[in-house]
Tab-separated table of C-alpha atoms in Angstrom:
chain	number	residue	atom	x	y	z
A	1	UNK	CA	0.000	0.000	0.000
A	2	UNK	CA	1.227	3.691	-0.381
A	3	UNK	CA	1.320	6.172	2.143
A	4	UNK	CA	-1.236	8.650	2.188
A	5	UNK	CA	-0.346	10.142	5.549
A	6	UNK	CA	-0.018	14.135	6.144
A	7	UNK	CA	2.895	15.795	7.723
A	8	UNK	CA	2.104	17.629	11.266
A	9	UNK	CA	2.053	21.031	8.901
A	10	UNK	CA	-0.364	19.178	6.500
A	11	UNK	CA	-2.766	18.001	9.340
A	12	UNK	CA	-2.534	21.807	10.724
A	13	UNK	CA	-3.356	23.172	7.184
A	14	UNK	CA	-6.299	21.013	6.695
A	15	UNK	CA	-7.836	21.360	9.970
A	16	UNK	CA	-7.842	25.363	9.608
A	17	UNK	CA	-9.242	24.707	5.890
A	18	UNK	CA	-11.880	22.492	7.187
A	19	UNK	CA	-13.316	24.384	9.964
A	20	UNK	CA	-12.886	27.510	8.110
A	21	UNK	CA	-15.612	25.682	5.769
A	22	UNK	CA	-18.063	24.896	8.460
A	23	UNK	CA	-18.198	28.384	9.514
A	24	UNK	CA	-17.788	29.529	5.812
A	25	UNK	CA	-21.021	27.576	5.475
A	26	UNK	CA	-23.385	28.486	8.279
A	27	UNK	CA	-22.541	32.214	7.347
A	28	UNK	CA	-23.504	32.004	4.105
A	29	UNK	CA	-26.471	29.772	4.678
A	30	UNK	CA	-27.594	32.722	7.867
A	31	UNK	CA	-27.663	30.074	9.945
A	32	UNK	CA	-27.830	29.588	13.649
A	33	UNK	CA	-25.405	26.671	13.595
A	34	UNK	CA	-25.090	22.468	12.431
A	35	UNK	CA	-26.612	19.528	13.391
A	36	UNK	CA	-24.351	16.301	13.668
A	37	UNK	CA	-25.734	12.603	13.874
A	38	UNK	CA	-23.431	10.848	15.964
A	39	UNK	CA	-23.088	7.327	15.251
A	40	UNK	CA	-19.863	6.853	17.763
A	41	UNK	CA	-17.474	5.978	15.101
A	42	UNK	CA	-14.588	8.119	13.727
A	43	UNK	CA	-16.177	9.988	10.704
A	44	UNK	CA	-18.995	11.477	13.192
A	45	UNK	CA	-16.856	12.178	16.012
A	46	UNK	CA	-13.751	14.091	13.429
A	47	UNK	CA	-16.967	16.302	12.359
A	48	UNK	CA	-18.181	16.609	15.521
A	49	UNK	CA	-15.033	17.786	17.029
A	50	UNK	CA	-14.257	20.293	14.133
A	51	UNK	CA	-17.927	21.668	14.254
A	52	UNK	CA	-16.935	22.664	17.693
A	53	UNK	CA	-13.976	24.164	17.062
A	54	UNK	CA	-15.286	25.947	14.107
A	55	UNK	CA	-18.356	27.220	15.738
A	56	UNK	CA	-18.409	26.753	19.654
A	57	UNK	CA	-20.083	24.248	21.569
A	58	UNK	CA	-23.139	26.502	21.998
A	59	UNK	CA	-23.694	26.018	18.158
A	60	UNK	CA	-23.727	22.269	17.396
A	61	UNK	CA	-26.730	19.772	18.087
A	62	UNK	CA	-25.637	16.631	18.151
A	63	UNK	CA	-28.658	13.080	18.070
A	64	UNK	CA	-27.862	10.078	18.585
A	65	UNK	CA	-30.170	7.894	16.699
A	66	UNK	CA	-30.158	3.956	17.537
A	67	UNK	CA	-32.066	1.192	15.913
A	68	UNK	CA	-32.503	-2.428	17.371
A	69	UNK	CA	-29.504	-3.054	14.877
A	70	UNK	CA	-27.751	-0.192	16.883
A	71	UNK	CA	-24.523	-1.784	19.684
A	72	UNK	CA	-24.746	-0.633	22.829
A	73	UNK	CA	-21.174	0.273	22.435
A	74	UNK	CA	-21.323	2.509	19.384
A	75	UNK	CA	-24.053	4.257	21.320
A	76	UNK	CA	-22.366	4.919	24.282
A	77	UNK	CA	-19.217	6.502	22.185
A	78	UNK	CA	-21.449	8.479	20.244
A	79	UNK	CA	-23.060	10.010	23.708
A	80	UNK	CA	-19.336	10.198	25.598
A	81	UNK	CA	-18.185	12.214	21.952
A	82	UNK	CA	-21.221	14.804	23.079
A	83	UNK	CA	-20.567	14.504	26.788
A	84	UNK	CA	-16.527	15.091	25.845
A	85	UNK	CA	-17.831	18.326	23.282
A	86	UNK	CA	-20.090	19.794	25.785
A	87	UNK	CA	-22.413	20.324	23.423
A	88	UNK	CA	-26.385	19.694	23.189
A	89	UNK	CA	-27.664	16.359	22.086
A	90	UNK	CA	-30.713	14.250	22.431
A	91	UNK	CA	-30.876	10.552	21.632
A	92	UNK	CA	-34.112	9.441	19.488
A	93	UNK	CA	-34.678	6.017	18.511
A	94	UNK	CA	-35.634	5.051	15.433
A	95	UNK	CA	-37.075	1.465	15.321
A	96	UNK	CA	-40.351	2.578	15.938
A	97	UNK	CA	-40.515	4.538	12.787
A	98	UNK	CA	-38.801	2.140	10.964
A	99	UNK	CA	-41.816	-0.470	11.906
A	100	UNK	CA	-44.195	2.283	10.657
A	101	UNK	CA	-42.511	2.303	7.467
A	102	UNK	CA	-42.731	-1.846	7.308
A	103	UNK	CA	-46.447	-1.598	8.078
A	104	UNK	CA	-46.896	0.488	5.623
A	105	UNK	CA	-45.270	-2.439	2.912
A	106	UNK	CA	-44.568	-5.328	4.511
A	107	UNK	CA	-43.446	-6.842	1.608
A	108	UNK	CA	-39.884	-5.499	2.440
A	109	UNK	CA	-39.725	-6.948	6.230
A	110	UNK	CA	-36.380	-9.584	6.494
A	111	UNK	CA	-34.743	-7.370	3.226
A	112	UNK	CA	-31.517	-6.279	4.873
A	113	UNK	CA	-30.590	-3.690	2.394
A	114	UNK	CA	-33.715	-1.848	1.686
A	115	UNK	CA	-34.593	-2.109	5.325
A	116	UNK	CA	-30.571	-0.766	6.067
A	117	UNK	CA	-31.291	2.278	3.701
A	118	UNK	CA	-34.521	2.759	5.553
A	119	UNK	CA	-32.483	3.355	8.518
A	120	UNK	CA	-30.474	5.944	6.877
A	121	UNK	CA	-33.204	7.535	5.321
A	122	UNK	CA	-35.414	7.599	8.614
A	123	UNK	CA	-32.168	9.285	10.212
A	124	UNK	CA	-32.161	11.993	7.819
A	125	UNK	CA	-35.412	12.977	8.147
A	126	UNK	CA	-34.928	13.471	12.326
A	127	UNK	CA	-31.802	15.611	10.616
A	128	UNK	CA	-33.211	17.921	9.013
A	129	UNK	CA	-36.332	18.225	11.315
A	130	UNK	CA	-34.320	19.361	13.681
A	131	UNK	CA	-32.362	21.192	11.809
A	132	UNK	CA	-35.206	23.263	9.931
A	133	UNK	CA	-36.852	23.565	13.774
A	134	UNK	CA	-33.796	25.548	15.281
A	135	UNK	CA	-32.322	26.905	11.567
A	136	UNK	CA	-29.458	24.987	11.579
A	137	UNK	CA	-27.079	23.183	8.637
A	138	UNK	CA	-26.753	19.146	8.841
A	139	UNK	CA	-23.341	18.516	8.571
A	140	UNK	CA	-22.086	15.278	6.922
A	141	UNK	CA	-20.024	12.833	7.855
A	142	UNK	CA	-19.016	10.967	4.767
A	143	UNK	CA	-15.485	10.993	3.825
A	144	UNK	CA	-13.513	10.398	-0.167
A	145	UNK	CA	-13.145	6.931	0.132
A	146	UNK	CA	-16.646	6.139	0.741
A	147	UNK	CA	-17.962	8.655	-1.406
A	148	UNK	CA	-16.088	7.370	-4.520
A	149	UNK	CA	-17.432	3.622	-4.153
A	150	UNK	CA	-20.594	4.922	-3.098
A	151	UNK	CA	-21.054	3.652	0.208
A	152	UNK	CA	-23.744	5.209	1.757
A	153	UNK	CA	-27.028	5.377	1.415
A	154	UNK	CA	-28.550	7.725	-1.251
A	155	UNK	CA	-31.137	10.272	0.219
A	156	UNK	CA	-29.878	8.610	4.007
A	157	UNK	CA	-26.330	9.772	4.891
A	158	UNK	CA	-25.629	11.395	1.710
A	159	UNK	CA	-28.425	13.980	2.639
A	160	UNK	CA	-27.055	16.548	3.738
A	161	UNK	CA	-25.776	20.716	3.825
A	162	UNK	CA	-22.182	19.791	3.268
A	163	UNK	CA	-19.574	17.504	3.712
A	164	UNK	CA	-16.567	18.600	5.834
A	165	UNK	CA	-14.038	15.629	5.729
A	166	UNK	CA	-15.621	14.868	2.048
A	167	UNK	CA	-11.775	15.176	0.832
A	168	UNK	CA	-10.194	13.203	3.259
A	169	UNK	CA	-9.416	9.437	2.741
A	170	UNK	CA	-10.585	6.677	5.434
A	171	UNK	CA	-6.737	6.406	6.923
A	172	UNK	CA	-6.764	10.415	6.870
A	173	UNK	CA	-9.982	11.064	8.641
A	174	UNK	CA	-8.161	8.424	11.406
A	175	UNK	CA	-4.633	10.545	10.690
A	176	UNK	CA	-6.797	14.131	11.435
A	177	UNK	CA	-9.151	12.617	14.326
A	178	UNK	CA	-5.914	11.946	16.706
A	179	UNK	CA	-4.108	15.134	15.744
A	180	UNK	CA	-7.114	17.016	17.062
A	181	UNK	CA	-7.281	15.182	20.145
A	182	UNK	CA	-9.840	12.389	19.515
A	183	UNK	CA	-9.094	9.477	21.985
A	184	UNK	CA	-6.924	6.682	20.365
A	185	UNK	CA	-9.641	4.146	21.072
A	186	UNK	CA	-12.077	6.130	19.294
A	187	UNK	CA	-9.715	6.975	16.459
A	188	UNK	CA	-8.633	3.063	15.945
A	189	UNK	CA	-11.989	1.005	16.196
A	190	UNK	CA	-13.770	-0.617	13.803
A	191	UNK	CA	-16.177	1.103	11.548
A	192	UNK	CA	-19.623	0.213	10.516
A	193	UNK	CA	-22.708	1.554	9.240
A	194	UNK	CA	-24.782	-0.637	11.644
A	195	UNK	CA	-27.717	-0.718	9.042
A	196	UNK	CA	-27.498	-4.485	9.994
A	197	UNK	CA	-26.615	-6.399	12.902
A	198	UNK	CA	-22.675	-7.593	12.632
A	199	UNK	CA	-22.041	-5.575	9.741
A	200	UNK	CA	-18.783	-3.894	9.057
A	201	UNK	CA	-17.878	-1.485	6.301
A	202	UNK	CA	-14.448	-3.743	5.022
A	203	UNK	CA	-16.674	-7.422	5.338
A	204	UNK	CA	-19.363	-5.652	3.296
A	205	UNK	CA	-16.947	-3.705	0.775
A	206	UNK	CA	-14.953	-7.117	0.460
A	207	UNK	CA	-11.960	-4.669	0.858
A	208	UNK	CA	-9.313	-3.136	3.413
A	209	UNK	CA	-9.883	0.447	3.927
A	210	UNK	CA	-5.403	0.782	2.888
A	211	UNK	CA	-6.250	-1.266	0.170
A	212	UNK	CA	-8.891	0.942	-0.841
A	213	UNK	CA	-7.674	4.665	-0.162
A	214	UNK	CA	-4.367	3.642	-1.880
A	215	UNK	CA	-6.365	1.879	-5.109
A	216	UNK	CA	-8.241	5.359	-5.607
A	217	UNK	CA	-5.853	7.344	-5.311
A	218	UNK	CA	-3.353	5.770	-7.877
A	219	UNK	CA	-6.031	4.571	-10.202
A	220	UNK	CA	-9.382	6.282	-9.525
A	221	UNK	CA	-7.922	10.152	-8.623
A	222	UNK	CA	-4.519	9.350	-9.925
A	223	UNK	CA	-2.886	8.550	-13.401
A	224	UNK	CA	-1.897	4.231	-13.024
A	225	UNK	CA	-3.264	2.098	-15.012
A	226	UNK	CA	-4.912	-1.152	-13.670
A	227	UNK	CA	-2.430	-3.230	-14.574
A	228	UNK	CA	0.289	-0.144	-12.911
A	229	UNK	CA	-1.987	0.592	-10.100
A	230	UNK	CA	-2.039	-3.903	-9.254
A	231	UNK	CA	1.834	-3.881	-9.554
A	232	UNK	CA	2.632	-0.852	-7.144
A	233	UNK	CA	0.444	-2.229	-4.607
A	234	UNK	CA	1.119	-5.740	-5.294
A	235	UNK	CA	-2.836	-6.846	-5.662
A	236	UNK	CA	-4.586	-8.505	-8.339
A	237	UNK	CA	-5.830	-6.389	-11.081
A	238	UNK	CA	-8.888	-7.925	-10.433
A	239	UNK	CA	-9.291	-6.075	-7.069
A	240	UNK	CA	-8.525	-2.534	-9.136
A	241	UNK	CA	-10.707	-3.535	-11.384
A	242	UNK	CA	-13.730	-4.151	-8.736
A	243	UNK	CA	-13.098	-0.988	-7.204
A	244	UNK	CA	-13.493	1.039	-10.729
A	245	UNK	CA	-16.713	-1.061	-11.261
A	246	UNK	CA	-18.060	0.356	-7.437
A	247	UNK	CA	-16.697	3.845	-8.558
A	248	UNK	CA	-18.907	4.230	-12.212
A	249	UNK	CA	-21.819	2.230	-10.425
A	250	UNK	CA	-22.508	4.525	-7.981
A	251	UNK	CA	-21.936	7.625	-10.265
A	252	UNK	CA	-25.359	8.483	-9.911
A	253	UNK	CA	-24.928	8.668	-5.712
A	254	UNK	CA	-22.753	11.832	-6.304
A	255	UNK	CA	-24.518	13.435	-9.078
A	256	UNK	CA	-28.023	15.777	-8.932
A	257	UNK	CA	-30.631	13.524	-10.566
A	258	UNK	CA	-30.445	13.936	-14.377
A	259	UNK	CA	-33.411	15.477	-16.506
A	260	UNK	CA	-33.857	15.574	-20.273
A	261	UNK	CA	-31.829	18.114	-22.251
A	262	UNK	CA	-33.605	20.903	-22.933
A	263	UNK	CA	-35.388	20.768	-26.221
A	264	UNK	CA	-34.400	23.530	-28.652
């Protein structure tokens, strides 16, 4: 794998640009500051902690928004991340909206992707009523690598205001989180999406997060060829190869919904 890692100058630069966003974009917007979903793993809790920096504890809202699927664990790192920011949160469970939604078509009970997105979606909606209640921005969480592959949930996670670590690779956002202070064990766990119980982000991409940050950005945001990109990392073209399939799959994740051309 290649080394993607910032210097301490790099890490400094990047933490003023990113925060200087955040406050770029509640200013612009006229608004009265962000809310944050905190799930408890290290995309959330980076954004959280920048949020604060950028705008003051006082300005960032942070839920916490379980499911059944939810671990009890995850949950009590995404409270301790508010506890540790000083900032407002409330915790609103979901489930029972979810089940509203199955009543509603039943036919999709036991389906554990459209019921995942559901999730997402559900979460999104709690978002944004909050944030339209108290005229605030949702803040994203979602970060390059998963962005490229499209790995999150259209209209779910991907809805939001902006996307503050949107440029940062997975081993980056980890890199960034600990040079602003975020607790090693926070920094260093696993990450999932929990739309599903036991589910992890590198079982479910079939991939290593290193092995993924360094294919996209030789191949995908860099000039290698497959066949270049599979001999400086030493994996099998096939893998490269997979990865460019996620990346033009999920072009549509990234893009405003397409309309007809204009007729003349």
């Amino acid at each position: 794998m290649i080394d993607l890692r910032f210097s301490e100058a790099e890490l400094e630069q990047r933490r003023e640009h990113i925060t200087g966003f955040i406050r770029e974009r509640v200013d612009e917007a006229g608004a009265d500051g962000v809310v944050l979903g905190l799930s408890g793993g290290i995309d959330s809790t980076l954004v959280g902690y920048l949020s604060v920096e950028a705008l003051g504890a006082e300005n960032v809202h942070g839920l916490v928004l379980p499911a059944t699927v939810s671990s009890e664990g995850n949950m009590s790192d995404a409270e301790r991340v508010a506890q540790d920011l000083e900032i407002t949160y409330d915790v609103l469970e979901i489930e029972p909206i979810v089940d509203s939604v199955l009543s509603a078509y039943p036919e999709a009970e036991g389906d554990h992707e459209a019921v995942g997105n559901a999730r997402a979606r559900v979460r999104a909606v709690l978002n944004y009523l909050v944030a339209n209640h108290e005229r605030r921005l949702v803040v994203g969480t979602g970060n390059r690598s998963e962005a490229a592959v499209g790995y999150f949930t259209k209209y779910g996670d991907g809805a939001v205001d902006c996307h503050p670590i949107g440029n940062l690779y997975k081993g980056q956002v980890r890199q960034l989180a600990r040079h602003v202070g975020v607790p090693e064990e926070l920094a260093a766990k696993t990450a999932t999406a929990e739309l599903w119980a036991d589910q992890t982000d590198e079982d479910e991409l079939g991939i290593s997060y290193d092995t993924l940050d360094s294919i996209l950005a030789t191949h995908i945001d860099g000039p290698l060829s497959v066949a270049a990109t599979a001999r400086l990392l030493e994996v099998d073209e096939e893998t490269v190869e997979r990865v460019r399939e996620m990346y033009e799959r999920s072009e549509h994740k990234r893009n405003v919904p397409p309309a007809p051309d204009p007729l003349p």
